[in-house]
Amino acid sequence: MTLHSEKNQSITIFNVDSVGARRGMHYYNFPLTSELNKLSNVNAILISTQSTSQNDLRPASLEIWGAFRGIYSSYGKAIRGIFYAISLFRILYRAIIEKPDLAHFHFFQVPVLDFLFLKALKILGIAVIITVHDVVPFKNGKETEFKGNEIFQKIYHTATGLIVNSKNAEAILGRLDSELIEKTGLILPGNYIHVTKDLSVDRNQAIQNLDLDRERKYILIFGTIKPNKRLDLVIEALRTINTQDIKLIIVGQPREHDVTRYFDMVTNYNLESKVIWRLENVTDEEMGWYFSASDV
């Protein structure tokens, strides 16, 4: 891919991530923004939360601006919404001053405000790219609940281009609005070797830290548990492994998703002794332990 700006020989990118280290998006956006900056004509800035800008894993050479402030505070939803609006205004003001060529977005916390914000960027002549991680918000465990989510059609139509990370997401986006497919590109997600390399520890030490059995082999499923992660398929696959030496570790916090059916599947398939549940957010250090302890 060649990035080029007709205004000059360089291009400025605002990579805007309102989730960041709160749910592991820093693992995604630290390397993404860093790799963009390795291109000779690109200046990429990561705009995220304050906790992300202060995270220990942040690359020393990467500019990270903690523009999103107070949006995950203990205040009520209305107050947090005001903080979010202020954060967007803060970013818009910087965009007016610095005039980036492109703004790349990941998630939308208050869709009506986000839509107006994207429209303002377009008026300023700033191209908008959206990586569509979740086509619409999850509701009752479903990703295809389009009714009541029409605002996301407007948001996606505002974008110059869309990126999806799976063919399933592309299909769901097409069902939401077939016209959107014309400006959608499929980029499969990469690995997390850059993270595990920095956080890795001795396997035996990691197993001891996690209170696991060093004589076993471990398959790790790591990350927020959502419908599109298809944990049901992982459990189905585990049925085909007949040895008791292999265990499945499931690490991640459910998000708008009832995991009862997964527990039922494990029980019905008599897999209780082969599944370890850790349904919680973990620290960066603990993430390193899980990756170091696991074989797959």
Coordinates of N, CA, C and O in Angstrom, one line a residue, residues 166-260:
S166 N -12.5 -9.7 9.0 CA -12.9 -11.0 8.7 C -14.0 -11.0 7.7 O -14.7 -10.0 7.4
K167 N -14.1 -12.2 7.0 CA -15.1 -12.3 6.0 C -16.5 -12.3 6.6 O -17.5 -11.8 6.0
N168 N -16.6 -12.8 7.8 CA -17.9 -12.7 8.5 C -18.4 -11.3 8.8 O -19.5 -11.0 8.5
A169 N -17.4 -10.4 9.2 CA -17.8 -9.0 9.4 C -18.2 -8.4 8.1 O -19.1 -7.5 8.0
E170 N -17.5 -8.7 7.0 CA -17.8 -8.2 5.7 C -19.2 -8.6 5.3 O -20.0 -7.8 4.7
A171 N -19.6 -9.8 5.5 CA -20.9 -10.3 5.2 C -22.0 -9.6 6.0 O -23.0 -9.2 5.5
I172 N -21.7 -9.4 7.3 CA -22.7 -8.7 8.2 C -22.8 -7.2 7.7 O -23.9 -6.7 7.6
L173 N -21.7 -6.6 7.3 CA -21.8 -5.2 6.9 C -22.6 -5.1 5.6 O -23.4 -4.2 5.4
G174 N -22.5 -6.1 4.7 CA -23.2 -6.2 3.5 C -24.7 -6.3 3.7 O -25.5 -5.8 3.0
R175 N -25.1 -7.0 4.8 CA -26.5 -7.2 5.1 C -27.1 -5.9 5.7 O -28.2 -5.6 5.6
L176 N -26.2 -5.2 6.4 CA -26.6 -3.9 6.9 C -26.9 -2.9 5.8 O -27.9 -2.2 5.8
D177 N -26.0 -2.9 4.8 CA -26.2 -2.0 3.6 C -25.2 -2.5 2.5 O -24.0 -2.3 2.7
S178 N -25.8 -3.0 1.5 CA -24.9 -3.6 0.4 C -24.1 -2.6 -0.3 O -23.0 -2.9 -0.8
E179 N -24.5 -1.3 -0.3 CA -23.7 -0.3 -0.9 C -22.3 -0.1 -0.3 O -21.4 0.4 -0.9
L180 N -22.3 -0.4 1.0 CA -21.0 -0.2 1.8 C -19.9 -1.1 1.3 O -18.7 -0.7 1.5
I181 N -20.2 -2.2 0.7 CA -19.2 -3.2 0.3 C -18.3 -2.6 -0.7 O -17.1 -2.9 -0.8
E182 N -18.8 -1.7 -1.5 CA -18.0 -1.1 -2.6 C -16.8 -0.3 -2.1 O -15.8 -0.2 -2.8
K183 N -16.8 0.2 -0.9 CA -15.7 0.9 -0.3 C -15.0 0.2 0.9 O -14.4 0.8 1.7
T184 N -15.2 -1.1 0.9 CA -14.7 -1.9 2.1 C -13.6 -2.8 1.6 O -13.6 -3.5 0.6
G185 N -12.5 -2.8 2.4 CA -11.4 -3.7 2.2 C -11.2 -4.7 3.3 O -11.5 -4.4 4.5
L186 N -10.8 -5.9 3.0 CA -10.6 -7.0 4.0 C -9.1 -7.1 4.3 O -8.3 -7.3 3.4
I187 N -8.8 -6.8 5.6 CA -7.4 -7.0 6.1 C -7.5 -8.0 7.2 O -8.0 -7.6 8.3
L188 N -7.0 -9.2 7.1 CA -7.0 -10.1 8.1 C -6.1 -9.7 9.3 O -5.1 -9.1 9.1
P189 N -6.6 -10.0 10.5 CA -5.8 -9.5 11.7 C -4.4 -10.2 11.8 O -4.3 -11.4 11.3
G190 N -3.4 -9.5 12.3 CA -2.1 -10.1 12.4 C -2.0 -10.9 13.8 O -3.0 -11.2 14.4
N191 N -0.7 -11.2 14.1 CA -0.5 -11.9 15.4 C -0.1 -10.9 16.5 O 0.0 -9.7 16.2
Y192 N 0.2 -11.4 17.6 CA 0.7 -10.6 18.8 C 2.1 -11.0 19.2 O 2.4 -10.8 20.4
I193 N 2.9 -11.4 18.2 CA 4.3 -11.7 18.6 C 5.0 -10.5 19.2 O 5.8 -10.7 20.1
H194 N 4.7 -9.3 18.7 CA 5.4 -8.1 19.2 C 5.1 -7.9 20.7 O 5.9 -7.5 21.5
V195 N 3.9 -8.3 21.1 CA 3.5 -8.2 22.5 C 4.1 -9.3 23.4 O 4.7 -9.1 24.4
T196 N 4.0 -10.5 22.9 CA 4.4 -11.7 23.7 C 5.9 -11.7 23.8 O 6.5 -12.1 24.8
K197 N 6.6 -11.1 22.8 CA 8.1 -11.0 22.9 C 8.5 -10.1 24.0 O 9.4 -10.4 24.8
D198 N 7.8 -9.0 24.2 CA 8.1 -8.1 25.2 C 7.7 -8.6 26.6 O 8.3 -8.1 27.6
L199 N 6.7 -9.4 26.7 CA 6.2 -9.8 28.0 C 6.5 -11.3 28.4 O 6.1 -11.7 29.4
S200 N 7.2 -12.0 27.5 CA 7.4 -13.4 27.7 C 8.3 -13.7 28.9 O 9.2 -12.9 29.3
V201 N 8.0 -14.8 29.6 CA 8.8 -15.2 30.7 C 9.1 -16.7 30.5 O 8.5 -17.4 29.6
D202 N 9.9 -17.3 31.4 CA 10.2 -18.7 31.3 C 8.8 -19.5 31.4 O 8.0 -19.2 32.3
R203 N 8.7 -20.5 30.6 CA 7.4 -21.3 30.6 C 7.1 -21.9 32.0 O 6.0 -21.8 32.5
N204 N 8.1 -22.5 32.6 CA 7.9 -23.1 33.9 C 7.5 -22.1 35.0 O 6.6 -22.3 35.8
Q205 N 8.1 -20.9 34.9 CA 7.7 -19.8 35.8 C 6.3 -19.3 35.6 O 5.5 -19.1 36.5
A206 N 5.9 -19.2 34.3 CA 4.6 -18.8 33.9 C 3.5 -19.8 34.4 O 2.5 -19.4 35.0
I207 N 3.8 -21.1 34.2 CA 2.9 -22.1 34.7 C 2.7 -22.1 36.2 O 1.6 -22.2 36.8
Q208 N 3.8 -21.8 36.9 CA 3.8 -21.7 38.4 C 3.0 -20.5 38.8 O 2.2 -20.6 39.7
N209 N 3.2 -19.4 38.1 CA 2.4 -18.1 38.4 C 0.9 -18.3 38.3 O 0.2 -17.7 39.0
L210 N 0.6 -19.1 37.3 CA -0.9 -19.3 37.0 C -1.5 -20.6 37.6 O -2.6 -20.9 37.4
D211 N -0.7 -21.3 38.4 CA -1.1 -22.4 39.1 C -1.6 -23.5 38.2 O -2.7 -24.1 38.4
L212 N -0.8 -23.8 37.1 CA -1.1 -24.8 36.1 C -0.2 -26.0 36.3 O 0.7 -26.0 37.1
D213 N -0.5 -27.0 35.5 CA 0.3 -28.3 35.6 C 1.3 -28.3 34.5 O 0.9 -28.3 33.3
R214 N 2.5 -28.4 34.8 CA 3.6 -28.3 33.7 C 3.6 -29.6 32.9 O 4.2 -29.6 31.8
E215 N 2.9 -30.6 33.3 CA 2.9 -31.9 32.5 C 1.8 -31.8 31.4 O 1.7 -32.7 30.6
R216 N 1.0 -30.8 31.4 CA -0.1 -30.6 30.4 C 0.3 -29.8 29.2 O 1.3 -29.0 29.3
K217 N -0.4 -29.9 28.2 CA -0.3 -29.0 27.0 C -1.5 -28.0 27.0 O -2.6 -28.5 27.3
Y218 N -1.3 -26.8 26.7 CA -2.4 -25.8 26.8 C -2.7 -25.1 25.5 O -1.7 -24.6 24.8
I219 N -4.0 -25.0 25.2 CA -4.4 -24.2 24.1 C -5.1 -22.9 24.7 O -5.9 -23.0 25.5
L220 N -4.6 -21.8 24.2 CA -5.1 -20.5 24.8 C -6.1 -19.8 23.9 O -5.8 -19.6 22.7
I221 N -7.2 -19.4 24.4 CA -8.1 -18.5 23.8 C -8.1 -17.2 24.6 O -8.5 -17.2 25.8
F222 N -7.7 -16.1 24.0 CA -7.4 -14.9 24.8 C -8.2 -13.7 24.1 O -8.1 -13.5 22.9
G223 N -8.9 -12.9 25.0 CA -9.5 -11.7 24.5 C -11.0 -11.6 24.9 O -11.5 -12.5 25.4
T224 N -11.5 -10.4 24.7 CA -12.9 -10.1 25.1 C -13.8 -11.2 24.4 O -13.7 -11.5 23.2
I225 N -14.7 -11.7 25.2 CA -15.6 -12.8 24.7 C -16.9 -12.1 24.1 O -17.6 -11.5 24.8
K226 N -17.0 -12.2 22.8 CA -18.2 -11.6 22.1 C -18.7 -12.7 21.1 O -18.1 -13.7 20.8
P227 N -19.9 -12.5 20.6 CA -20.5 -13.5 19.7 C -19.7 -13.8 18.5 O -19.6 -15.0 18.1
N228 N -19.0 -12.8 17.9 CA -18.3 -13.1 16.7 C -16.9 -13.8 16.9 O -16.2 -14.1 16.0
K229 N -16.6 -14.0 18.2 CA -15.4 -14.8 18.5 C -15.6 -16.3 18.3 O -14.6 -17.0 18.3
R230 N -16.8 -16.7 18.3 CA -17.2 -18.1 18.0 C -16.6 -19.1 19.0 O -16.0 -20.1 18.5
L231 N -16.7 -18.8 20.2 CA -16.2 -19.7 21.2 C -16.8 -21.1 21.1 O -16.2 -22.1 21.5
D232 N -18.1 -21.2 20.6 CA -18.7 -22.4 20.4 C -18.0 -23.4 19.5 O -17.9 -24.6 19.7
L233 N -17.3 -22.8 18.5 CA -16.6 -23.6 17.5 C -15.3 -24.2 18.2 O -14.9 -25.3 17.9
V234 N -14.7 -23.4 19.1 CA -13.5 -23.9 19.8 C -13.9 -25.1 20.7 O -13.2 -26.1 20.7
I235 N -15.0 -25.0 21.4 CA -15.5 -26.1 22.3 C -15.8 -27.3 21.4 O -15.5 -28.4 21.8
E236 N -16.4 -27.1 20.3 CA -16.7 -28.2 19.4 C -15.4 -28.9 19.0 O -15.4 -30.1 18.9
A237 N -14.4 -28.1 18.6 CA -13.1 -28.7 18.2 C -12.5 -29.4 19.3 O -11.8 -30.5 19.1
L238 N -12.6 -29.0 20.5 CA -12.0 -29.6 21.7 C -12.6 -31.0 21.9 O -11.8 -31.9 22.4
R239 N -13.8 -31.3 21.4 CA -14.4 -32.6 21.5 C -13.6 -33.6 20.7 O -13.6 -34.8 21.0
T240 N -12.9 -33.2 19.7 CA -12.2 -34.1 18.8 C -10.9 -34.5 19.3 O -10.2 -35.4 18.7
I241 N -10.4 -33.9 20.4 CA -9.1 -34.2 21.0 C -9.3 -35.2 22.1 O -9.9 -34.9 23.1
N242 N -8.9 -36.4 21.9 CA -9.2 -37.5 22.8 C -8.3 -37.6 24.0 O -8.6 -38.3 25.0
T243 N -7.1 -37.0 23.9 CA -6.1 -37.1 25.0 C -6.5 -36.2 26.2 O -7.0 -35.1 26.0
Q244 N -6.2 -36.6 27.4 CA -6.5 -35.8 28.6 C -5.3 -34.9 28.9 O -5.4 -34.1 29.8
D245 N -4.2 -35.0 28.1 CA -3.0 -34.2 28.3 C -3.2 -32.7 27.9 O -2.4 -31.9 28.2
I246 N -4.2 -32.5 27.1 CA -4.4 -31.1 26.5 C -5.6 -30.4 27.2 O -6.7 -31.0 27.3
K247 N -5.4 -29.2 27.6 CA -6.4 -28.4 28.2 C -6.6 -27.1 27.5 O -5.7 -26.5 26.9
L248 N -7.8 -26.6 27.5 CA -8.2 -25.3 26.9 C -8.3 -24.2 28.0 O -9.0 -24.4 29.0
I249 N -7.5 -23.1 27.8 CA -7.6 -22.0 28.8 C -8.4 -20.9 28.1 O -8.0 -20.4 27.0
I250 N -9.5 -20.4 28.6 CA -10.3 -19.3 28.1 C -10.1 -18.1 29.0 O -10.6 -18.1 30.1
V251 N -9.4 -17.1 28.4 CA -9.1 -15.9 29.2 C -9.8 -14.7 28.6 O -9.5 -14.4 27.4
G252 N -10.7 -14.0 29.3 CA -11.3 -12.8 28.7 C -12.6 -12.5 29.4 O -13.2 -13.4 30.0
Q253 N -13.0 -11.2 29.4 CA -14.2 -10.8 30.0 C -15.3 -10.8 29.0 O -15.2 -10.2 27.9
P254 N -16.5 -11.4 29.3 CA -17.6 -11.4 28.4 C -18.1 -9.9 28.2 O -18.2 -9.2 29.2
R255 N -18.5 -9.6 27.0 CA -19.0 -8.2 26.7 C -20.3 -8.3 26.1 O -20.5 -8.8 24.9
E256 N -21.4 -7.9 26.8 CA -22.7 -8.0 26.3 C -23.0 -9.3 25.7 O -23.6 -9.5 24.7
H257 N -22.6 -10.4 26.5 CA -22.8 -11.7 25.9 C -22.9 -12.7 27.1 O -22.1 -12.7 28.0
D258 N -24.0 -13.5 27.0 CA -24.3 -14.5 28.0 C -23.5 -15.8 27.7 O -23.7 -16.4 26.6
V259 N -22.6 -16.2 28.6 CA -21.7 -17.3 28.3 C -22.3 -18.6 28.9 O -21.6 -19.6 28.8
T260 N -23.5 -18.6 29.4 CA -24.1 -19.8 30.0 C -24.1 -21.0 29.0 O -23.8 -22.1 29.4

